[in-house]
Amino acid sequence: MITATKVKLYPNEGQKILLEKHFGSCRFVYNYFLKKRDEYYITHRDAQRSSLNYFDTNNMLIELKKEYPWLYEINAQSLQMSLRFLDNAFKNFFHRNAEHPKFKRKGINEFFAVPQHIKIQGNRIYFPKFSEGIYFKGSEKKLSEIKDINEIVITKDSGYYYCSIIYENEEELPEKKPLSSENSVGIDLGIEKFATLSNGIAIENPGFIKKVEKRIKRLQKQLSKKENGSKNRRKHILKLQKEY
């Protein structure tokens, strides 16, 4: 069975810079070839072959690296994975399962994937361009036992870095049980009580939420006064994200 686990990364300052370069470069490659594929379709829509595919853009990536040498600082397979994601997005669009792919924006849904050459030793994870390993916190014992890692996905959320490790284990999918009164419960959300279950259990309202809500309300009010596109506004958005 293919499963995944997520751990929080604690990179040093040099690793943070390199992670940010990976986010930016993968976003650049995705957006560059999204534009190229759109342009190709406009000029070849009446031709027998009206669109580019993954292999076309992968060949074009070789020339793009010569034009932008800083792309060599990035794990080559991570750049190729960006082309895979773009190709899948177009396939879903052609099959009418999704909208037309959109350009990625800095600071929104930042991630990159690493498909090979991944190793976990102790509380460090090693992959191309990060030969000294990045320190993480998670289920260390469980991760050290992983033998077949299919892929890792590095993400950034509210200023923090995370690693999702996708791997295979020997467990089988659990048998799906039919719903019944014995294995299901009804939930009624309320005001005085956070929730009341159909089996009679009542869950009290967590008091800390009121304190957090006050801080969030104050930060939202301050954010509304910040100038759109300014650095102060971006910093304030990050504070609000962390509070959430």
Short mmCIF file of N, CA, C and O in Angstrom, two decimals, residues 2 7 9 12 37 79 84 103 121 123 153 158 165 174 181-182 187 197 199 216 222-223 236 240 243:
data_model
loop_
_atom_site.label_atom_id
_atom_site.label_comp_id
_atom_site.label_asym_id
_atom_site.label_seq_id
_atom_site.Cartn_x
_atom_site.Cartn_y
_atom_site.Cartn_z
N ILE A 2 0.54 2.22 -0.82
CA ILE A 2 1.26 3.49 -0.85
C ILE A 2 0.66 4.42 0.19
O ILE A 2 -0.55 4.62 0.24
N VAL A 7 6.44 15.60 7.93
CA VAL A 7 7.28 16.04 9.04
C VAL A 7 7.62 17.51 8.84
O VAL A 7 7.56 18.04 7.74
N LEU A 9 10.32 20.48 8.83
CA LEU A 9 11.76 20.64 8.58
C LEU A 9 12.29 21.85 9.35
O LEU A 9 11.60 22.85 9.53
N ASN A 12 18.84 25.10 8.16
CA ASN A 12 19.67 26.22 8.58
C ASN A 12 19.52 27.36 7.56
O ASN A 12 18.81 27.22 6.56
N ARG A 37 3.31 26.58 -24.02
CA ARG A 37 2.29 25.64 -24.50
C ARG A 37 1.06 26.39 -25.01
O ARG A 37 0.45 26.00 -26.02
N LEU A 79 12.93 20.15 -11.35
CA LEU A 79 12.47 20.97 -12.47
C LEU A 79 11.63 20.12 -13.44
O LEU A 79 10.59 20.57 -13.94
N ARG A 84 6.07 17.74 -15.28
CA ARG A 84 5.09 16.64 -15.11
C ARG A 84 3.76 17.19 -14.58
O ARG A 84 2.69 16.84 -15.05
N PHE A 103 -1.19 30.43 -13.97
CA PHE A 103 0.18 30.76 -13.61
C PHE A 103 0.31 30.76 -12.08
O PHE A 103 -0.58 31.20 -11.37
N GLN A 121 18.39 9.25 7.55
CA GLN A 121 19.26 8.71 8.58
C GLN A 121 19.03 9.48 9.87
O GLN A 121 19.21 10.71 9.90
N ASN A 123 17.51 11.69 12.36
CA ASN A 123 16.53 12.76 12.23
C ASN A 123 16.91 13.74 11.12
O ASN A 123 16.62 14.94 11.19
N VAL A 153 7.75 15.60 -1.19
CA VAL A 153 7.26 16.90 -1.63
C VAL A 153 7.56 17.91 -0.52
O VAL A 153 7.09 17.74 0.61
N SER A 158 2.99 29.33 5.88
CA SER A 158 3.08 30.32 6.96
C SER A 158 4.51 30.50 7.48
O SER A 158 4.74 30.67 8.67
N ILE A 165 6.49 12.62 2.85
CA ILE A 165 7.25 11.46 2.37
C ILE A 165 6.26 10.40 1.90
O ILE A 165 5.46 9.90 2.69
N PRO A 174 -7.28 -1.45 4.63
CA PRO A 174 -8.27 -2.02 5.55
C PRO A 174 -9.59 -2.28 4.85
O PRO A 174 -9.96 -1.57 3.91
N SER A 181 -25.33 1.86 13.10
CA SER A 181 -25.43 2.62 14.34
C SER A 181 -24.30 2.27 15.31
O SER A 181 -24.01 3.02 16.24
N GLU A 182 -23.66 1.13 15.08
CA GLU A 182 -22.59 0.70 15.98
C GLU A 182 -21.26 1.37 15.66
O GLU A 182 -20.41 1.51 16.54
N ILE A 187 -23.17 14.28 15.04
CA ILE A 187 -22.53 15.40 15.73
C ILE A 187 -23.39 16.65 15.57
O ILE A 187 -23.75 17.03 14.46
N LEU A 197 -22.57 14.70 20.87
CA LEU A 197 -22.63 13.50 20.05
C LEU A 197 -23.92 12.73 20.32
O LEU A 197 -24.52 12.84 21.39
N ASN A 199 -24.30 9.78 20.96
CA ASN A 199 -24.17 8.77 22.02
C ASN A 199 -24.17 9.41 23.41
O ASN A 199 -23.88 8.76 24.41
N ILE A 216 -6.73 37.51 16.21
CA ILE A 216 -6.98 37.47 14.77
C ILE A 216 -7.76 38.72 14.33
O ILE A 216 -7.45 39.34 13.30
N GLN A 222 -5.60 45.60 11.50
CA GLN A 222 -4.33 46.23 11.14
C GLN A 222 -3.98 45.98 9.68
O GLN A 222 -3.47 46.86 8.98
N LEU A 223 -4.29 44.75 9.20
CA LEU A 223 -3.99 44.39 7.81
C LEU A 223 -4.77 45.25 6.82
O LEU A 223 -4.26 45.61 5.76
N HIS A 236 2.57 41.20 7.43
CA HIS A 236 1.39 41.13 8.29
C HIS A 236 0.52 39.92 7.92
O HIS A 236 -0.08 39.29 8.80
N LEU A 240 -0.71 36.82 10.35
CA LEU A 240 -2.09 36.37 10.43
C LEU A 240 -2.20 34.87 10.12
O LEU A 240 -2.95 34.14 10.79
N GLU A 243 -1.12 32.95 13.13
CA GLU A 243 -2.13 33.00 14.19
C GLU A 243 -3.25 32.02 13.89
O GLU A 243 -3.77 31.34 14.78
#
